[in-house]
JSON list of C-alpha atoms in Angstrom, two decimals:
[
{"chain": "A", "resi": 28, "resn": "GLU", "atom": "CA", "xyz": [0.01, -0.07, 0.03]},
{"chain": "A", "resi": 29, "resn": "VAL", "atom": "CA", "xyz": [1.31, 3.45, -0.97]},
{"chain": "A", "resi": 30, "resn": "GLN", "atom": "CA", "xyz": [1.51, 5.34, 2.28]},
{"chain": "A", "resi": 31, "resn": "LEU", "atom": "CA", "xyz": [3.02, 8.66, 3.70]},
{"chain": "A", "resi": 32, "resn": "VAL", "atom": "CA", "xyz": [3.26, 9.03, 7.40]},
{"chain": "A", "resi": 33, "resn": "GLU", "atom": "CA", "xyz": [4.19, 12.23, 9.21]},
{"chain": "A", "resi": 34, "resn": "SER", "atom": "CA", "xyz": [5.56, 12.59, 12.69]},
{"chain": "A", "resi": 35, "resn": "GLY", "atom": "CA", "xyz": [7.38, 15.25, 14.88]},
{"chain": "A", "resi": 36, "resn": "GLY", "atom": "CA", "xyz": [4.81, 17.66, 15.53]},
{"chain": "A", "resi": 37, "resn": "GLY", "atom": "CA", "xyz": [3.98, 19.18, 18.87]},
{"chain": "A", "resi": 38, "resn": "LEU", "atom": "CA", "xyz": [3.97, 22.29, 21.06]},
{"chain": "A", "resi": 39, "resn": "VAL", "atom": "CA", "xyz": [6.81, 24.77, 20.93]},
{"chain": "A", "resi": 40, "resn": "LYS", "atom": "CA", "xyz": [7.35, 28.19, 22.05]},
{"chain": "A", "resi": 41, "resn": "PRO", "atom": "CA", "xyz": [7.75, 31.16, 19.70]},
{"chain": "A", "resi": 42, "resn": "GLY", "atom": "CA", "xyz": [11.40, 31.13, 18.38]},
{"chain": "A", "resi": 43, "resn": "GLY", "atom": "CA", "xyz": [11.96, 27.49, 18.88]},
{"chain": "A", "resi": 44, "resn": "SER", "atom": "CA", "xyz": [12.59, 24.61, 16.40]},
{"chain": "A", "resi": 45, "resn": "LEU", "atom": "CA", "xyz": [10.98, 21.53, 15.34]},
{"chain": "A", "resi": 46, "resn": "ARG", "atom": "CA", "xyz": [11.99, 18.90, 12.89]},
{"chain": "A", "resi": 47, "resn": "LEU", "atom": "CA", "xyz": [9.21, 17.03, 10.97]},
{"chain": "A", "resi": 48, "resn": "SER", "atom": "CA", "xyz": [9.70, 13.62, 9.32]},
{"chain": "A", "resi": 49, "resn": "CYS", "atom": "CA", "xyz": [7.43, 11.82, 6.53]},
{"chain": "A", "resi": 50, "resn": "ALA", "atom": "CA", "xyz": [8.13, 8.23, 6.23]},
{"chain": "A", "resi": 51, "resn": "ALA", "atom": "CA", "xyz": [7.13, 6.78, 2.74]},
{"chain": "A", "resi": 52, "resn": "SER", "atom": "CA", "xyz": [6.26, 3.07, 1.75]},
{"chain": "A", "resi": 53, "resn": "GLY", "atom": "CA", "xyz": [4.67, 1.06, -1.00]},
{"chain": "A", "resi": 54, "resn": "PHE", "atom": "CA", "xyz": [6.53, 2.98, -3.89]},
{"chain": "A", "resi": 55, "resn": "THR", "atom": "CA", "xyz": [10.04, 3.98, -5.08]},
{"chain": "A", "resi": 56, "resn": "PHE", "atom": "CA", "xyz": [10.46, 7.07, -3.08]},
{"chain": "A", "resi": 57, "resn": "SER", "atom": "CA", "xyz": [13.65, 8.27, -4.84]},
{"chain": "A", "resi": 58, "resn": "SER", "atom": "CA", "xyz": [11.86, 8.68, -8.13]},
{"chain": "A", "resi": 59, "resn": "TYR", "atom": "CA", "xyz": [9.25, 11.31, -6.88]},
{"chain": "A", "resi": 60, "resn": "SER", "atom": "CA", "xyz": [9.52, 14.72, -5.77]},
{"chain": "A", "resi": 61, "resn": "MET", "atom": "CA", "xyz": [8.02, 15.67, -2.38]},
{"chain": "A", "resi": 62, "resn": "ASN", "atom": "CA", "xyz": [6.34, 18.38, -0.97]},
{"chain": "A", "resi": 63, "resn": "TRP", "atom": "CA", "xyz": [5.22, 19.88, 2.48]},
{"chain": "A", "resi": 64, "resn": "VAL", "atom": "CA", "xyz": [1.77, 21.72, 2.58]},
{"chain": "A", "resi": 65, "resn": "ARG", "atom": "CA", "xyz": [0.16, 23.03, 5.74]},
{"chain": "A", "resi": 66, "resn": "GLN", "atom": "CA", "xyz": [-3.22, 24.11, 6.87]},
{"chain": "A", "resi": 67, "resn": "ALA", "atom": "CA", "xyz": [-3.88, 26.47, 9.70]},
{"chain": "A", "resi": 68, "resn": "PRO", "atom": "CA", "xyz": [-6.81, 25.76, 12.10]},
{"chain": "A", "resi": 69, "resn": "GLY", "atom": "CA", "xyz": [-9.94, 26.65, 10.23]},
{"chain": "A", "resi": 70, "resn": "LYS", "atom": "CA", "xyz": [-8.09, 27.88, 7.18]},
{"chain": "A", "resi": 71, "resn": "GLY", "atom": "CA", "xyz": [-7.33, 26.66, 3.83]},
{"chain": "A", "resi": 72, "resn": "LEU", "atom": "CA", "xyz": [-4.23, 24.77, 2.12]},
{"chain": "A", "resi": 73, "resn": "GLU", "atom": "CA", "xyz": [-0.87, 26.52, 1.89]},
{"chain": "A", "resi": 74, "resn": "TRP", "atom": "CA", "xyz": [2.10, 25.14, -0.14]},
{"chain": "A", "resi": 75, "resn": "VAL", "atom": "CA", "xyz": [5.21, 25.20, 1.96]},
{"chain": "A", "resi": 76, "resn": "SER", "atom": "CA", "xyz": [8.31, 23.58, 0.20]},
{"chain": "A", "resi": 77, "resn": "SER", "atom": "CA", "xyz": [9.26, 21.20, -2.67]},
{"chain": "A", "resi": 78, "resn": "ILE", "atom": "CA", "xyz": [12.29, 19.18, -3.12]},
{"chain": "A", "resi": 79, "resn": "SER", "atom": "CA", "xyz": [13.07, 17.13, -6.31]},
{"chain": "A", "resi": 80, "resn": "SER", "atom": "CA", "xyz": [13.80, 13.40, -6.30]},
{"chain": "A", "resi": 81, "resn": "SER", "atom": "CA", "xyz": [17.51, 13.94, -5.98]},
{"chain": "A", "resi": 82, "resn": "SER", "atom": "CA", "xyz": [17.47, 17.16, -3.91]},
{"chain": "A", "resi": 83, "resn": "SER", "atom": "CA", "xyz": [18.81, 19.09, -6.78]},
{"chain": "A", "resi": 84, "resn": "TYR", "atom": "CA", "xyz": [15.79, 21.56, -6.76]},
{"chain": "A", "resi": 85, "resn": "ILE", "atom": "CA", "xyz": [14.33, 22.98, -3.70]},
{"chain": "A", "resi": 86, "resn": "TYR", "atom": "CA", "xyz": [11.81, 25.76, -3.39]},
{"chain": "A", "resi": 87, "resn": "TYR", "atom": "CA", "xyz": [10.04, 27.56, -0.50]},
{"chain": "A", "resi": 88, "resn": "ALA", "atom": "CA", "xyz": [6.95, 29.63, 0.03]},
{"chain": "A", "resi": 89, "resn": "ASP", "atom": "CA", "xyz": [8.22, 33.37, 1.03]},
{"chain": "A", "resi": 90, "resn": "SER", "atom": "CA", "xyz": [6.43, 32.86, 4.44]},
{"chain": "A", "resi": 91, "resn": "VAL", "atom": "CA", "xyz": [9.06, 30.32, 5.50]},
{"chain": "A", "resi": 92, "resn": "LYS", "atom": "CA", "xyz": [11.92, 31.19, 3.31]},
{"chain": "A", "resi": 93, "resn": "GLY", "atom": "CA", "xyz": [15.19, 31.48, 5.54]},
{"chain": "A", "resi": 94, "resn": "ARG", "atom": "CA", "xyz": [13.46, 29.64, 8.56]},
{"chain": "A", "resi": 95, "resn": "PHE", "atom": "CA", "xyz": [12.59, 26.38, 7.16]},
{"chain": "A", "resi": 96, "resn": "THR", "atom": "CA", "xyz": [14.70, 23.64, 5.45]},
{"chain": "A", "resi": 97, "resn": "ILE", "atom": "CA", "xyz": [13.39, 20.74, 3.40]},
{"chain": "A", "resi": 98, "resn": "SER", "atom": "CA", "xyz": [15.54, 17.65, 3.05]},
{"chain": "A", "resi": 99, "resn": "ARG", "atom": "CA", "xyz": [15.16, 14.02, 1.99]},
{"chain": "A", "resi": 100, "resn": "ASP", "atom": "CA", "xyz": [17.23, 10.61, 2.64]},
{"chain": "A", "resi": 101, "resn": "ASN", "atom": "CA", "xyz": [16.39, 8.38, -0.01]},
{"chain": "A", "resi": 102, "resn": "ALA", "atom": "CA", "xyz": [18.12, 5.58, 1.43]},
{"chain": "A", "resi": 103, "resn": "LYS", "atom": "CA", "xyz": [15.67, 5.86, 4.34]},
{"chain": "A", "resi": 104, "resn": "ASN", "atom": "CA", "xyz": [12.51, 6.67, 2.21]},
{"chain": "A", "resi": 105, "resn": "SER", "atom": "CA", "xyz": [12.26, 9.74, 4.34]},
{"chain": "A", "resi": 106, "resn": "LEU", "atom": "CA", "xyz": [11.37, 13.47, 3.92]},
{"chain": "A", "resi": 107, "resn": "TYR", "atom": "CA", "xyz": [12.13, 16.12, 6.50]},
{"chain": "A", "resi": 108, "resn": "LEU", "atom": "CA", "xyz": [11.33, 19.65, 7.32]},
{"chain": "A", "resi": 109, "resn": "GLN", "atom": "CA", "xyz": [13.37, 21.49, 9.62]},
{"chain": "A", "resi": 110, "resn": "MET", "atom": "CA", "xyz": [11.61, 24.62, 11.25]},
{"chain": "A", "resi": 111, "resn": "ASN", "atom": "CA", "xyz": [13.38, 27.32, 12.94]},
{"chain": "A", "resi": 112, "resn": "SER", "atom": "CA", "xyz": [12.50, 30.57, 14.32]},
{"chain": "A", "resi": 113, "resn": "LEU", "atom": "CA", "xyz": [8.89, 29.44, 14.65]},
{"chain": "A", "resi": 114, "resn": "ARG", "atom": "CA", "xyz": [6.03, 31.91, 14.99]},
{"chain": "A", "resi": 115, "resn": "ALA", "atom": "CA", "xyz": [2.54, 31.83, 16.03]},
{"chain": "A", "resi": 116, "resn": "GLU", "atom": "CA", "xyz": [1.40, 32.01, 12.51]},
{"chain": "A", "resi": 117, "resn": "ASP", "atom": "CA", "xyz": [3.23, 28.76, 11.69]},
{"chain": "A", "resi": 118, "resn": "THR", "atom": "CA", "xyz": [0.58, 26.78, 13.88]},
{"chain": "A", "resi": 119, "resn": "ALA", "atom": "CA", "xyz": [-1.06, 24.32, 11.42]},
{"chain": "A", "resi": 120, "resn": "VAL", "atom": "CA", "xyz": [-1.44, 20.92, 10.36]},
{"chain": "A", "resi": 121, "resn": "TYR", "atom": "CA", "xyz": [1.70, 19.87, 8.12]},
{"chain": "A", "resi": 122, "resn": "TYR", "atom": "CA", "xyz": [1.11, 17.36, 5.45]},
{"chain": "A", "resi": 123, "resn": "CYS", "atom": "CA", "xyz": [3.59, 15.54, 3.04]},
{"chain": "A", "resi": 124, "resn": "ALA", "atom": "CA", "xyz": [2.45, 14.85, -0.37]},
{"chain": "A", "resi": 125, "resn": "ARG", "atom": "CA", "xyz": [3.92, 12.97, -3.26]},
{"chain": "A", "resi": 126, "resn": "ASP", "atom": "CA", "xyz": [4.39, 14.70, -6.40]},
{"chain": "A", "resi": 127, "resn": "PRO", "atom": "CA", "xyz": [4.29, 12.55, -9.66]},
{"chain": "A", "resi": 128, "resn": "ARG", "atom": "CA", "xyz": [4.79, 15.53, -12.09]},
{"chain": "A", "resi": 129, "resn": "ALA", "atom": "CA", "xyz": [7.79, 13.84, -13.53]},
{"chain": "A", "resi": 130, "resn": "LEU", "atom": "CA", "xyz": [5.45, 11.01, -14.73]},
{"chain": "A", "resi": 131, "resn": "LEU", "atom": "CA", "xyz": [2.88, 13.45, -16.29]},
{"chain": "A", "resi": 132, "resn": "GLN", "atom": "CA", "xyz": [0.33, 12.62, -13.53]},
{"chain": "A", "resi": 133, "resn": "GLY", "atom": "CA", "xyz": [-0.32, 15.88, -12.09]},
{"chain": "A", "resi": 134, "resn": "ALA", "atom": "CA", "xyz": [0.90, 16.95, -8.65]},
{"chain": "A", "resi": 135, "resn": "PHE", "atom": "CA", "xyz": [0.19, 15.91, -4.94]},
{"chain": "A", "resi": 136, "resn": "ASP", "atom": "CA", "xyz": [-1.47, 12.66, -5.62]},
{"chain": "A", "resi": 137, "resn": "ILE", "atom": "CA", "xyz": [-0.86, 10.92, -2.24]},
{"chain": "A", "resi": 138, "resn": "TRP", "atom": "CA", "xyz": [-1.00, 12.78, 1.12]},
{"chain": "A", "resi": 139, "resn": "GLY", "atom": "CA", "xyz": [-0.06, 11.72, 4.53]},
{"chain": "A", "resi": 140, "resn": "GLN", "atom": "CA", "xyz": [-2.51, 12.15, 7.51]},
{"chain": "A", "resi": 141, "resn": "GLY", "atom": "CA", "xyz": [-0.88, 15.19, 8.68]},
{"chain": "A", "resi": 142, "resn": "THR", "atom": "CA", "xyz": [1.06, 16.42, 12.03]},
{"chain": "A", "resi": 143, "resn": "MET", "atom": "CA", "xyz": [0.04, 19.12, 14.27]},
{"chain": "A", "resi": 144, "resn": "VAL", "atom": "CA", "xyz": [2.37, 21.88, 15.10]},
{"chain": "A", "resi": 145, "resn": "THR", "atom": "CA", "xyz": [1.43, 24.45, 17.59]},
{"chain": "A", "resi": 146, "resn": "VAL", "atom": "CA", "xyz": [3.54, 27.50, 18.30]},
{"chain": "A", "resi": 147, "resn": "SER", "atom": "CA", "xyz": [2.44, 29.03, 21.57]},
{"chain": "A", "resi": 148, "resn": "SER", "atom": "CA", "xyz": [3.98, 30.35, 24.85]},
{"chain": "B", "resi": 9, "resn": "ASP", "atom": "CA", "xyz": [2.78, 34.65, -8.09]},
{"chain": "B", "resi": 10, "resn": "ILE", "atom": "CA", "xyz": [-0.27, 33.02, -9.57]},
{"chain": "B", "resi": 11, "resn": "GLN", "atom": "CA", "xyz": [-3.51, 33.80, -7.55]},
{"chain": "B", "resi": 12, "resn": "MET", "atom": "CA", "xyz": [-6.29, 31.31, -7.49]},
{"chain": "B", "resi": 13, "resn": "THR", "atom": "CA", "xyz": [-9.81, 32.19, -7.05]},
{"chain": "B", "resi": 14, "resn": "GLN", "atom": "CA", "xyz": [-12.74, 29.91, -6.41]},
{"chain": "B", "resi": 15, "resn": "SER", "atom": "CA", "xyz": [-16.38, 30.49, -6.62]},
{"chain": "B", "resi": 16, "resn": "PRO", "atom": "CA", "xyz": [-18.75, 29.99, -4.84]},
{"chain": "B", "resi": 17, "resn": "SER", "atom": "CA", "xyz": [-17.07, 30.04, -1.50]},
{"chain": "B", "resi": 18, "resn": "SER", "atom": "CA", "xyz": [-19.92, 27.95, -0.23]},
{"chain": "B", "resi": 19, "resn": "LEU", "atom": "CA", "xyz": [-23.01, 26.33, -1.50]},
{"chain": "B", "resi": 20, "resn": "SER", "atom": "CA", "xyz": [-25.81, 24.44, -0.10]},
{"chain": "B", "resi": 21, "resn": "ALA", "atom": "CA", "xyz": [-27.23, 21.43, -2.35]},
{"chain": "B", "resi": 22, "resn": "SER", "atom": "CA", "xyz": [-29.47, 18.53, -2.07]},
{"chain": "B", "resi": 23, "resn": "VAL", "atom": "CA", "xyz": [-28.61, 14.80, -2.81]},
{"chain": "B", "resi": 24, "resn": "GLY", "atom": "CA", "xyz": [-28.75, 14.32, -6.56]},
{"chain": "B", "resi": 25, "resn": "ASP", "atom": "CA", "xyz": [-28.14, 17.95, -7.56]},
{"chain": "B", "resi": 26, "resn": "ARG", "atom": "CA", "xyz": [-25.61, 19.01, -10.13]},
{"chain": "B", "resi": 27, "resn": "VAL", "atom": "CA", "xyz": [-22.97, 20.95, -8.58]},
{"chain": "B", "resi": 28, "resn": "THR", "atom": "CA", "xyz": [-20.23, 23.17, -10.36]},
{"chain": "B", "resi": 29, "resn": "ILE", "atom": "CA", "xyz": [-17.50, 24.88, -8.94]},
{"chain": "B", "resi": 30, "resn": "THR", "atom": "CA", "xyz": [-15.29, 27.26, -10.90]},
{"chain": "B", "resi": 31, "resn": "CYS", "atom": "CA", "xyz": [-11.64, 28.10, -10.24]},
{"chain": "B", "resi": 32, "resn": "ARG", "atom": "CA", "xyz": [-9.82, 30.98, -12.12]},
{"chain": "B", "resi": 33, "resn": "ALA", "atom": "CA", "xyz": [-6.00, 31.71, -12.25]},
{"chain": "B", "resi": 34, "resn": "SER", "atom": "CA", "xyz": [-4.56, 35.10, -12.46]},
{"chain": "B", "resi": 35, "resn": "GLN", "atom": "CA", "xyz": [-2.51, 34.06, -15.46]},
{"chain": "B", "resi": 36, "resn": "GLY", "atom": "CA", "xyz": [-2.36, 31.02, -17.76]},
{"chain": "B", "resi": 37, "resn": "ILE", "atom": "CA", "xyz": [-1.43, 27.65, -16.32]},
{"chain": "B", "resi": 38, "resn": "ARG", "atom": "CA", "xyz": [-2.09, 25.34, -19.24]},
{"chain": "B", "resi": 39, "resn": "ASN", "atom": "CA", "xyz": [-3.75, 22.36, -17.66]},
{"chain": "B", "resi": 40, "resn": "ASP", "atom": "CA", "xyz": [-1.55, 22.28, -14.66]},
{"chain": "B", "resi": 41, "resn": "LEU", "atom": "CA", "xyz": [-4.25, 22.07, -12.27]},
{"chain": "B", "resi": 42, "resn": "GLY", "atom": "CA", "xyz": [-5.91, 19.47, -9.90]},
{"chain": "B", "resi": 43, "resn": "TRP", "atom": "CA", "xyz": [-8.96, 19.40, -7.74]},
{"chain": "B", "resi": 44, "resn": "TYR", "atom": "CA", "xyz": [-9.09, 18.04, -4.16]},
{"chain": "B", "resi": 45, "resn": "GLN", "atom": "CA", "xyz": [-11.65, 17.03, -1.73]},
{"chain": "B", "resi": 46, "resn": "GLN", "atom": "CA", "xyz": [-11.22, 17.49, 2.07]},
{"chain": "B", "resi": 47, "resn": "LYS", "atom": "CA", "xyz": [-13.41, 16.13, 4.73]},
{"chain": "B", "resi": 48, "resn": "PRO", "atom": "CA", "xyz": [-13.15, 17.62, 8.40]},
{"chain": "B", "resi": 49, "resn": "GLY", "atom": "CA", "xyz": [-10.09, 16.23, 10.18]},
{"chain": "B", "resi": 50, "resn": "LYS", "atom": "CA", "xyz": [-8.90, 14.35, 7.08]},
{"chain": "B", "resi": 51, "resn": "ALA", "atom": "CA", "xyz": [-6.07, 14.87, 4.52]},
{"chain": "B", "resi": 52, "resn": "PRO", "atom": "CA", "xyz": [-7.10, 16.26, 1.02]},
{"chain": "B", "resi": 53, "resn": "LYS", "atom": "CA", "xyz": [-7.84, 13.62, -1.44]},
{"chain": "B", "resi": 54, "resn": "ARG", "atom": "CA", "xyz": [-7.01, 14.33, -5.16]},
{"chain": "B", "resi": 55, "resn": "LEU", "atom": "CA", "xyz": [-10.04, 13.77, -7.57]},
{"chain": "B", "resi": 56, "resn": "ILE", "atom": "CA", "xyz": [-8.84, 15.23, -10.74]},
{"chain": "B", "resi": 57, "resn": "TYR", "atom": "CA", "xyz": [-5.43, 15.99, -12.37]},
{"chain": "B", "resi": 58, "resn": "ALA", "atom": "CA", "xyz": [-4.30, 17.69, -15.35]},
{"chain": "B", "resi": 59, "resn": "ALA", "atom": "CA", "xyz": [-7.43, 19.67, -15.26]},
{"chain": "B", "resi": 60, "resn": "SER", "atom": "CA", "xyz": [-9.70, 16.86, -16.58]},
{"chain": "B", "resi": 61, "resn": "SER", "atom": "CA", "xyz": [-8.20, 13.45, -15.96]},
{"chain": "B", "resi": 62, "resn": "LEU", "atom": "CA", "xyz": [-10.21, 11.39, -13.11]},
{"chain": "B", "resi": 63, "resn": "GLN", "atom": "CA", "xyz": [-7.79, 9.96, -10.47]},
{"chain": "B", "resi": 64, "resn": "SER", "atom": "CA", "xyz": [-8.09, 6.10, -10.21]},
{"chain": "B", "resi": 65, "resn": "GLY", "atom": "CA", "xyz": [-10.73, 5.06, -7.79]},
{"chain": "B", "resi": 66, "resn": "VAL", "atom": "CA", "xyz": [-12.74, 8.32, -8.03]},
{"chain": "B", "resi": 67, "resn": "PRO", "atom": "CA", "xyz": [-16.57, 8.01, -8.98]},
{"chain": "B", "resi": 68, "resn": "SER", "atom": "CA", "xyz": [-17.39, 9.07, -12.37]},
{"chain": "B", "resi": 69, "resn": "ARG", "atom": "CA", "xyz": [-19.81, 11.53, -11.24]},
{"chain": "B", "resi": 70, "resn": "PHE", "atom": "CA", "xyz": [-16.55, 13.90, -10.59]},
{"chain": "B", "resi": 71, "resn": "SER", "atom": "CA", "xyz": [-15.57, 15.65, -13.82]},
{"chain": "B", "resi": 72, "resn": "GLY", "atom": "CA", "xyz": [-13.26, 18.40, -14.61]},
{"chain": "B", "resi": 73, "resn": "SER", "atom": "CA", "xyz": [-12.67, 20.86, -17.40]},
{"chain": "B", "resi": 74, "resn": "GLY", "atom": "CA", "xyz": [-10.81, 23.84, -18.67]},
{"chain": "B", "resi": 75, "resn": "SER", "atom": "CA", "xyz": [-7.45, 25.17, -19.65]},
{"chain": "B", "resi": 76, "resn": "GLY", "atom": "CA", "xyz": [-5.60, 28.40, -19.46]},
{"chain": "B", "resi": 77, "resn": "THR", "atom": "CA", "xyz": [-7.22, 30.45, -16.61]},
{"chain": "B", "resi": 78, "resn": "GLU", "atom": "CA", "xyz": [-10.72, 29.09, -16.22]},
{"chain": "B", "resi": 79, "resn": "PHE", "atom": "CA", "xyz": [-11.43, 25.52, -14.71]},
{"chain": "B", "resi": 80, "resn": "THR", "atom": "CA", "xyz": [-14.47, 23.78, -13.45]},
{"chain": "B", "resi": 81, "resn": "LEU", "atom": "CA", "xyz": [-15.25, 20.84, -11.14]},
{"chain": "B", "resi": 82, "resn": "THR", "atom": "CA", "xyz": [-18.51, 19.34, -11.80]},
{"chain": "B", "resi": 83, "resn": "ILE", "atom": "CA", "xyz": [-20.39, 16.61, -9.56]},
{"chain": "B", "resi": 84, "resn": "SER", "atom": "CA", "xyz": [-23.04, 15.36, -11.85]},
{"chain": "B", "resi": 85, "resn": "SER", "atom": "CA", "xyz": [-25.27, 13.83, -9.01]},
{"chain": "B", "resi": 86, "resn": "LEU", "atom": "CA", "xyz": [-24.46, 14.91, -5.51]},
{"chain": "B", "resi": 87, "resn": "GLN", "atom": "CA", "xyz": [-24.18, 11.89, -3.14]},
{"chain": "B", "resi": 88, "resn": "PRO", "atom": "CA", "xyz": [-24.10, 12.05, 0.91]},
{"chain": "B", "resi": 89, "resn": "GLU", "atom": "CA", "xyz": [-20.50, 11.35, 0.92]},
{"chain": "B", "resi": 90, "resn": "ASP", "atom": "CA", "xyz": [-19.69, 14.50, -1.40]},
{"chain": "B", "resi": 91, "resn": "PHE", "atom": "CA", "xyz": [-20.43, 17.17, 1.34]},
{"chain": "B", "resi": 92, "resn": "ALA", "atom": "CA", "xyz": [-17.03, 18.45, 1.82]},
{"chain": "B", "resi": 93, "resn": "THR", "atom": "CA", "xyz": [-14.65, 21.37, 0.97]},
{"chain": "B", "resi": 94, "resn": "TYR", "atom": "CA", "xyz": [-13.05, 21.28, -2.56]},
{"chain": "B", "resi": 95, "resn": "TYR", "atom": "CA", "xyz": [-9.88, 23.05, -3.50]},
{"chain": "B", "resi": 96, "resn": "CYS", "atom": "CA", "xyz": [-8.08, 23.73, -6.71]},
{"chain": "B", "resi": 97, "resn": "LEU", "atom": "CA", "xyz": [-4.17, 23.79, -7.02]},
{"chain": "B", "resi": 98, "resn": "GLN", "atom": "CA", "xyz": [-2.16, 25.31, -9.49]},
{"chain": "B", "resi": 99, "resn": "HIS", "atom": "CA", "xyz": [1.42, 23.68, -10.14]},
{"chain": "B", "resi": 100, "resn": "ASN", "atom": "CA", "xyz": [2.33, 25.53, -13.23]},
{"chain": "B", "resi": 101, "resn": "SER", "atom": "CA", "xyz": [4.94, 27.72, -11.42]},
{"chain": "B", "resi": 102, "resn": "TYR", "atom": "CA", "xyz": [6.39, 28.35, -8.02]},
{"chain": "B", "resi": 103, "resn": "PRO", "atom": "CA", "xyz": [4.95, 29.12, -5.50]},
{"chain": "B", "resi": 104, "resn": "PHE", "atom": "CA", "xyz": [2.22, 26.54, -6.12]},
{"chain": "B", "resi": 105, "resn": "THR", "atom": "CA", "xyz": [-1.06, 28.06, -5.04]},
{"chain": "B", "resi": 106, "resn": "PHE", "atom": "CA", "xyz": [-4.31, 26.61, -3.77]},
{"chain": "B", "resi": 107, "resn": "GLY", "atom": "CA", "xyz": [-7.74, 28.27, -4.27]},
{"chain": "B", "resi": 108, "resn": "PRO", "atom": "CA", "xyz": [-9.50, 29.41, -1.03]},
{"chain": "B", "resi": 109, "resn": "GLY", "atom": "CA", "xyz": [-12.03, 26.35, -1.07]},
{"chain": "B", "resi": 110, "resn": "THR", "atom": "CA", "xyz": [-15.48, 25.89, -1.69]},
{"chain": "B", "resi": 111, "resn": "LYS", "atom": "CA", "xyz": [-17.68, 24.21, 1.26]},
{"chain": "B", "resi": 112, "resn": "VAL", "atom": "CA", "xyz": [-20.42, 22.03, -0.14]},
{"chain": "B", "resi": 113, "resn": "ASP", "atom": "CA", "xyz": [-23.21, 21.37, 2.59]},
{"chain": "B", "resi": 114, "resn": "ILE", "atom": "CA", "xyz": [-26.47, 19.91, 2.73]},
{"chain": "B", "resi": 115, "resn": "LYS", "atom": "CA", "xyz": [-29.53, 22.01, 1.89]}
]
């Protein structure tokens, strides 16, 4: 079964750091670009960051640029999001999503269940 | 950045109704658009990719059309399990952007 499972969320103080992980299974992880998408409580979806299959290309939303770092370990079938200098407005459910655009199958076809990040003092 | 708008922002409909949701891009995005369904507390689920291709396993009552700047998602006969929020996503250029969503609830 194709699956993405996020972990690492929790409660953190403003200015703090957190590292999210996304474990992939059931497909050839190294063949796909991957993404992080977030959703603040009661709000819509916001794309956060993308990383290509070999980590050669990385993109960030302006709202997180310079504070968040996306990375991946293809040997471990894992995607990561290092979040530093966290702000209250970063409070959201964070989803990882697979990106099959290289296979001409659109974007964001498989999503994880999400992990909640709360930034509060 | 490409801005995505959706209309309506919400709608009330009955089981069996035909429902159409529109998504507009601030500039041309070819057919680099997907439609997603999200239920409360759940992850989004892709319904349509490449503007008009039906995701495997998604019922055929869902269809998508459009190209360039205007796109539509149509549910031909609304079913009880279709009450949810629907989002479009453009992946033509970074930053990728979602529409603000359309909430479909029961009349």
